[in-house]
Amino acid sequence: MPFRLPRTADSALLFGRRLVQLVVGLYLYGLGIALIVRGELGVAPWDVLTQGIAKQTGLGFGLITVITSGIVLLLWIPIRQRPGFGTLMNALLVGPFADLSLWMIPTGLDLWLRIVMLFGGILVLAAATGLYIGAHFGPGPRDGLMTGLHRRTGWRIWIVRTGIEVTVLVTGFLLGGNVGIGTLAFALLIGPLCGWTIPLFAVRRSAGGTARDARAVRRGARGRDIPRPATGATPAQA
């Protein structure tokens, strides 16, 4: 089946802006990950897992990120969660963008510079989250797993998120991933920062357009290519 862009009732200008915002957000997400990784002070839980797998297998960071996203999307099937266009782009692009940024940023920097990179990376990642979620093309694979489990089980979001992130953090640590003060800083700061950036960068769409998109999803219309409204969940990783 040929690839199709999402169906939408938005004007061409607004839809183009959303596409640009999505891609810019995903690039900045990869850059934010790379800055935190190069800070070498501890990374986000999902990136701890990625580092651990990379250490054990020798595969590249970006490739593992893409593979992990694919596995997480398979977990959407039993919980009947539908990916949006942005979900698929997230799964395919964040890993390569992270690899590109890791290639550009040197290792072995002075401590003060690594501290700046850590907190700069968290800020960039929060902005990236606001951009890609605010484009309204659907949540990232890991966020969708969290919200899908919440919807299917009735468990509170924070319980589901904590359970997932503790699981991947411990697994990644046992495999050799980098857990440190940066991991704690990420956990404490990313939620409040995303709570600010998500509404800041949210694209304002007409009520008629969003309503027509929602009806198309409910009718079926192969709703996988029509994104659900973005959730307010803050990602642990794209």
mmCIF file of C-alpha atoms in Angstrom:
data_model
loop_
_atom_site.group_PDB
_atom_site.id
_atom_site.type_symbol
_atom_site.label_atom_id
_atom_site.label_comp_id
_atom_site.label_asym_id
_atom_site.label_seq_id
_atom_site.Cartn_x
_atom_site.Cartn_y
_atom_site.Cartn_z
ATOM 1 C CA MET A 1 0.000 0.000 0.000
ATOM 2 C CA PRO A 2 1.457 3.426 -0.931
ATOM 3 C CA PHE A 3 2.532 5.756 1.825
ATOM 4 C CA ARG A 4 0.000 8.510 2.562
ATOM 5 C CA LEU A 5 0.182 11.651 4.614
ATOM 6 C CA PRO A 6 -2.423 11.979 7.364
ATOM 7 C CA ARG A 7 -5.951 12.985 6.377
ATOM 8 C CA THR A 8 -6.817 16.378 7.798
ATOM 9 C CA ALA A 9 -9.299 19.221 7.554
ATOM 10 C CA ASP A 10 -6.559 21.811 8.220
ATOM 11 C CA SER A 11 -5.603 24.382 5.623
ATOM 12 C CA ALA A 12 -2.484 23.607 3.577
ATOM 13 C CA LEU A 13 -0.555 26.328 5.408
ATOM 14 C CA LEU A 14 -1.496 25.046 8.857
ATOM 15 C CA PHE A 15 -0.862 21.445 7.903
ATOM 16 C CA GLY A 16 2.560 22.393 6.517
ATOM 17 C CA ARG A 17 3.389 24.199 9.730
ATOM 18 C CA ARG A 18 2.434 21.116 11.732
ATOM 19 C CA LEU A 19 4.663 18.896 9.574
ATOM 20 C CA VAL A 20 7.635 21.245 9.944
ATOM 21 C CA GLN A 21 7.074 21.502 13.682
ATOM 22 C CA LEU A 22 6.934 17.702 13.966
ATOM 23 C CA VAL A 23 10.232 17.185 12.126
ATOM 24 C CA VAL A 24 11.987 20.019 13.975
ATOM 25 C CA GLY A 25 10.727 18.631 17.275
ATOM 26 C CA LEU A 26 11.983 15.133 16.469
ATOM 27 C CA TYR A 27 15.388 16.468 15.418
ATOM 28 C CA LEU A 28 15.680 18.462 18.625
ATOM 29 C CA TYR A 29 14.644 15.363 20.568
ATOM 30 C CA GLY A 30 17.585 13.484 19.104
ATOM 31 C CA LEU A 31 19.859 16.438 19.851
ATOM 32 C CA GLY A 32 18.630 16.629 23.447
ATOM 33 C CA ILE A 33 19.305 12.926 23.961
ATOM 34 C CA ALA A 34 22.805 13.332 22.519
ATOM 35 C CA LEU A 35 23.613 16.302 24.759
ATOM 36 C CA ILE A 36 22.592 14.352 27.858
ATOM 37 C CA VAL A 37 24.537 11.280 26.729
ATOM 38 C CA ARG A 38 27.671 13.342 26.028
ATOM 39 C CA GLY A 39 27.284 14.944 29.460
ATOM 40 C CA GLU A 40 28.258 11.515 30.819
ATOM 41 C CA LEU A 41 26.540 12.204 34.137
ATOM 42 C CA GLY A 42 23.632 9.812 33.754
ATOM 43 C CA VAL A 43 20.870 9.594 31.165
ATOM 44 C CA ALA A 44 17.089 9.182 31.008
ATOM 45 C CA PRO A 45 15.671 5.729 31.874
ATOM 46 C CA TRP A 46 14.973 4.609 28.287
ATOM 47 C CA ASP A 47 18.435 5.789 27.248
ATOM 48 C CA VAL A 48 19.969 3.815 30.121
ATOM 49 C CA LEU A 49 18.374 0.763 28.528
ATOM 50 C CA THR A 50 19.659 1.774 25.088
ATOM 51 C CA GLN A 51 23.196 2.223 26.417
ATOM 52 C CA GLY A 52 23.052 -1.114 28.198
ATOM 53 C CA ILE A 53 21.930 -2.957 25.069
ATOM 54 C CA ALA A 54 24.593 -1.142 23.024
ATOM 55 C CA LYS A 55 27.260 -2.204 25.518
ATOM 56 C CA GLN A 56 26.193 -5.839 25.337
ATOM 57 C CA THR A 57 25.613 -6.076 21.583
ATOM 58 C CA GLY A 58 27.895 -3.502 19.983
ATOM 59 C CA LEU A 59 24.996 -2.048 17.981
ATOM 60 C CA GLY A 60 24.716 1.711 17.496
ATOM 61 C CA PHE A 61 22.737 3.928 19.861
ATOM 62 C CA GLY A 62 20.383 5.170 17.158
ATOM 63 C CA LEU A 63 19.740 1.723 15.705
ATOM 64 C CA ILE A 64 18.845 0.350 19.129
ATOM 65 C CA THR A 65 16.512 3.312 19.688
ATOM 66 C CA VAL A 66 14.675 2.488 16.444
ATOM 67 C CA ILE A 67 14.511 -1.238 17.247
ATOM 68 C CA THR A 68 13.242 -0.528 20.761
ATOM 69 C CA SER A 69 10.567 1.776 19.339
ATOM 70 C CA GLY A 70 9.455 -1.014 17.012
ATOM 71 C CA ILE A 71 9.206 -3.496 19.885
ATOM 72 C CA VAL A 72 7.254 -0.988 21.975
ATOM 73 C CA LEU A 73 4.838 -0.456 19.072
ATOM 74 C CA LEU A 74 4.218 -4.215 18.969
ATOM 75 C CA LEU A 75 3.125 -3.920 22.601
ATOM 76 C CA TRP A 76 0.448 -1.487 21.448
ATOM 77 C CA ILE A 77 -1.375 -4.318 19.669
ATOM 78 C CA PRO A 78 -2.797 -6.163 22.706
ATOM 79 C CA ILE A 79 -3.824 -2.883 24.358
ATOM 80 C CA ARG A 80 -5.506 -1.738 21.099
ATOM 81 C CA GLN A 81 -3.587 1.503 20.845
ATOM 82 C CA ARG A 82 -3.473 3.034 17.363
ATOM 83 C CA PRO A 83 -0.313 4.818 16.179
ATOM 84 C CA GLY A 84 -0.565 8.192 14.497
ATOM 85 C CA PHE A 85 1.610 9.543 11.706
ATOM 86 C CA GLY A 86 3.789 11.286 14.298
ATOM 87 C CA THR A 87 4.157 8.028 16.205
ATOM 88 C CA LEU A 88 5.718 6.325 13.200
ATOM 89 C CA MET A 89 7.932 9.302 12.371
ATOM 90 C CA ASN A 90 9.069 9.377 15.993
ATOM 91 C CA ALA A 91 9.973 5.692 15.883
ATOM 92 C CA LEU A 92 11.949 6.094 12.650
ATOM 93 C CA LEU A 93 13.666 9.470 13.064
ATOM 94 C CA VAL A 94 14.670 10.050 16.696
ATOM 95 C CA GLY A 95 17.348 7.334 16.584
ATOM 96 C CA PRO A 96 19.100 8.611 13.428
ATOM 97 C CA PHE A 97 18.859 12.200 14.676
ATOM 98 C CA ALA A 98 20.445 11.131 17.972
ATOM 99 C CA ASP A 99 23.249 9.349 16.093
ATOM 100 C CA LEU A 100 23.880 12.430 13.943
ATOM 101 C CA SER A 101 24.088 14.637 17.033
ATOM 102 C CA LEU A 102 26.326 12.180 18.873
ATOM 103 C CA TRP A 103 28.653 12.232 15.860
ATOM 104 C CA MET A 104 28.845 16.040 16.016
ATOM 105 C CA ILE A 105 29.442 16.332 19.783
ATOM 106 C CA PRO A 106 32.885 15.241 21.073
ATOM 107 C CA THR A 107 33.467 13.053 24.125
ATOM 108 C CA GLY A 108 35.751 13.575 27.125
ATOM 109 C CA LEU A 109 34.855 17.212 27.758
ATOM 110 C CA ASP A 110 35.609 19.131 30.967
ATOM 111 C CA LEU A 111 33.218 18.592 33.865
ATOM 112 C CA TRP A 112 31.761 22.118 33.807
ATOM 113 C CA LEU A 113 30.940 21.761 30.128
ATOM 114 C CA ARG A 114 29.357 18.358 30.672
ATOM 115 C CA ILE A 115 27.147 19.851 33.390
ATOM 116 C CA VAL A 116 26.058 22.578 30.964
ATOM 117 C CA MET A 117 25.349 19.930 28.328
ATOM 118 C CA LEU A 118 23.282 17.877 30.758
ATOM 119 C CA PHE A 119 20.966 20.712 31.724
ATOM 120 C CA GLY A 120 20.984 22.141 28.208
ATOM 121 C CA GLY A 121 19.981 18.723 26.903
ATOM 122 C CA ILE A 122 17.083 18.518 29.340
ATOM 123 C CA LEU A 123 15.875 21.968 28.214
ATOM 124 C CA VAL A 124 16.224 21.046 24.526
ATOM 125 C CA LEU A 125 14.406 17.771 25.101
ATOM 126 C CA ALA A 126 11.543 19.536 26.891
ATOM 127 C CA ALA A 127 11.205 22.020 24.020
ATOM 128 C CA ALA A 128 11.310 19.149 21.532
ATOM 129 C CA THR A 129 8.551 17.365 23.418
ATOM 130 C CA GLY A 130 6.347 20.447 23.276
ATOM 131 C CA LEU A 131 7.004 20.817 19.552
ATOM 132 C CA TYR A 132 6.295 17.253 18.456
ATOM 133 C CA ILE A 133 3.313 16.719 20.752
ATOM 134 C CA GLY A 134 2.008 20.202 19.947
ATOM 135 C CA ALA A 135 1.964 19.311 16.242
ATOM 136 C CA HIS A 136 -0.950 16.918 17.008
ATOM 137 C CA PHE A 137 0.265 13.931 15.014
ATOM 138 C CA GLY A 138 0.070 11.433 17.865
ATOM 139 C CA PRO A 139 2.247 10.444 20.848
ATOM 140 C CA GLY A 140 5.633 8.759 20.696
ATOM 141 C CA PRO A 141 5.802 4.957 21.024
ATOM 142 C CA ARG A 142 6.741 4.996 24.713
ATOM 143 C CA ASP A 143 4.153 7.597 25.689
ATOM 144 C CA GLY A 144 1.492 5.699 23.778
ATOM 145 C CA LEU A 145 2.357 2.534 25.686
ATOM 146 C CA MET A 146 1.954 4.432 28.942
ATOM 147 C CA THR A 147 -1.370 6.058 28.029
ATOM 148 C CA GLY A 148 -2.657 2.837 26.449
ATOM 149 C CA LEU A 149 -1.948 0.820 29.582
ATOM 150 C CA HIS A 150 -3.593 3.546 31.647
ATOM 151 C CA ARG A 151 -6.700 3.389 29.458
ATOM 152 C CA ARG A 152 -6.908 -0.422 29.452
ATOM 153 C CA THR A 153 -6.097 -1.072 33.111
ATOM 154 C CA GLY A 154 -7.535 2.005 34.818
ATOM 155 C CA TRP A 155 -4.305 2.451 36.758
ATOM 156 C CA ARG A 156 -3.208 6.011 37.392
ATOM 157 C CA ILE A 157 -0.798 7.521 34.861
ATOM 158 C CA TRP A 158 1.957 8.050 37.420
ATOM 159 C CA ILE A 159 1.753 4.402 38.533
ATOM 160 C CA VAL A 160 1.982 3.121 34.948
ATOM 161 C CA ARG A 161 4.800 5.525 34.056
ATOM 162 C CA THR A 162 6.771 4.747 37.204
ATOM 163 C CA GLY A 163 6.392 1.010 36.675
ATOM 164 C CA ILE A 164 7.584 1.192 33.071
ATOM 165 C CA GLU A 165 10.490 3.537 33.757
ATOM 166 C CA VAL A 166 11.733 1.669 36.823
ATOM 167 C CA THR A 167 11.657 -1.561 34.809
ATOM 168 C CA VAL A 168 13.662 -0.159 31.889
ATOM 169 C CA LEU A 169 16.015 1.728 34.231
ATOM 170 C CA VAL A 170 16.897 -1.340 36.286
ATOM 171 C CA THR A 171 17.243 -3.500 33.167
ATOM 172 C CA GLY A 172 19.473 -0.929 31.501
ATOM 173 C CA PHE A 173 21.605 -0.500 34.624
ATOM 174 C CA LEU A 174 22.133 -4.257 34.894
ATOM 175 C CA LEU A 175 23.214 -4.287 31.249
ATOM 176 C CA GLY A 176 25.747 -1.510 31.875
ATOM 177 C CA GLY A 177 23.836 1.707 31.124
ATOM 178 C CA ASN A 178 24.900 4.995 32.705
ATOM 179 C CA VAL A 179 22.826 5.870 35.785
ATOM 180 C CA GLY A 180 23.875 8.970 37.691
ATOM 181 C CA ILE A 181 22.965 12.444 38.864
ATOM 182 C CA GLY A 182 21.796 13.231 35.334
ATOM 183 C CA THR A 183 19.186 10.493 35.602
ATOM 184 C CA LEU A 184 17.836 12.066 38.783
ATOM 185 C CA ALA A 185 17.949 15.571 37.283
ATOM 186 C CA PHE A 186 15.998 14.343 34.258
ATOM 187 C CA ALA A 187 13.361 12.687 36.438
ATOM 188 C CA LEU A 188 12.868 15.832 38.538
ATOM 189 C CA LEU A 189 12.914 18.445 35.775
ATOM 190 C CA ILE A 190 11.383 16.952 32.644
ATOM 191 C CA GLY A 191 7.795 16.840 33.956
ATOM 192 C CA PRO A 192 7.517 20.501 35.020
ATOM 193 C CA LEU A 193 9.370 21.687 31.911
ATOM 194 C CA CYS A 194 7.106 19.718 29.564
ATOM 195 C CA GLY A 195 4.105 21.020 31.473
ATOM 196 C CA TRP A 196 5.209 24.446 30.252
ATOM 197 C CA THR A 197 6.397 23.618 26.713
ATOM 198 C CA ILE A 198 3.477 21.433 25.606
ATOM 199 C CA PRO A 199 0.855 24.202 25.846
ATOM 200 C CA LEU A 200 3.407 26.787 24.678
ATOM 201 C CA PHE A 201 4.023 25.044 21.340
ATOM 202 C CA ALA A 202 0.582 23.518 20.803
ATOM 203 C CA VAL A 203 -0.723 24.361 17.325
ATOM 204 C CA ARG A 204 -4.133 25.989 17.565
ATOM 205 C CA ARG A 205 -6.504 24.236 15.209
ATOM 206 C CA SER A 206 -10.085 25.077 14.352
ATOM 207 C CA ALA A 207 -12.735 23.250 16.358
ATOM 208 C CA GLY A 208 -14.336 22.085 13.111
ATOM 209 C CA GLY A 209 -11.112 20.580 11.820
ATOM 210 C CA THR A 210 -10.308 18.671 14.989
ATOM 211 C CA ALA A 211 -13.894 17.468 15.272
ATOM 212 C CA ARG A 212 -13.875 16.174 11.676
ATOM 213 C CA ASP A 213 -10.564 14.408 12.279
ATOM 214 C CA ALA A 214 -11.971 12.786 15.424
ATOM 215 C CA ARG A 215 -15.091 11.596 13.560
ATOM 216 C CA ALA A 216 -12.894 10.108 10.845
ATOM 217 C CA VAL A 217 -10.984 8.133 13.478
ATOM 218 C CA ARG A 218 -14.199 6.823 15.022
ATOM 219 C CA ARG A 219 -15.566 5.780 11.616
ATOM 220 C CA GLY A 220 -12.473 3.689 10.968
ATOM 221 C CA ALA A 221 -11.279 5.399 7.789
ATOM 222 C CA ARG A 222 -8.089 3.474 8.374
ATOM 223 C CA GLY A 223 -7.706 5.737 11.388
ATOM 224 C CA ARG A 224 -4.072 4.771 11.851
ATOM 225 C CA ASP A 225 -3.091 7.654 9.598
ATOM 226 C CA ILE A 226 -5.263 10.205 11.376
ATOM 227 C CA PRO A 227 -3.657 11.126 14.708
ATOM 228 C CA ARG A 228 -5.552 11.097 17.933
ATOM 229 C CA PRO A 229 -5.398 14.310 19.943
ATOM 230 C CA ALA A 230 -2.096 14.565 21.781
ATOM 231 C CA THR A 231 -2.145 13.629 25.425
ATOM 232 C CA GLY A 232 -0.659 15.770 28.132
ATOM 233 C CA ALA A 233 1.652 12.970 29.228
ATOM 234 C CA THR A 234 5.285 13.919 29.468
ATOM 235 C CA PRO A 235 7.642 11.468 27.815
ATOM 236 C CA ALA A 236 10.503 9.702 29.385
ATOM 237 C CA GLN A 237 11.810 9.322 25.887
ATOM 238 C CA ALA A 238 10.324 9.928 22.508
#
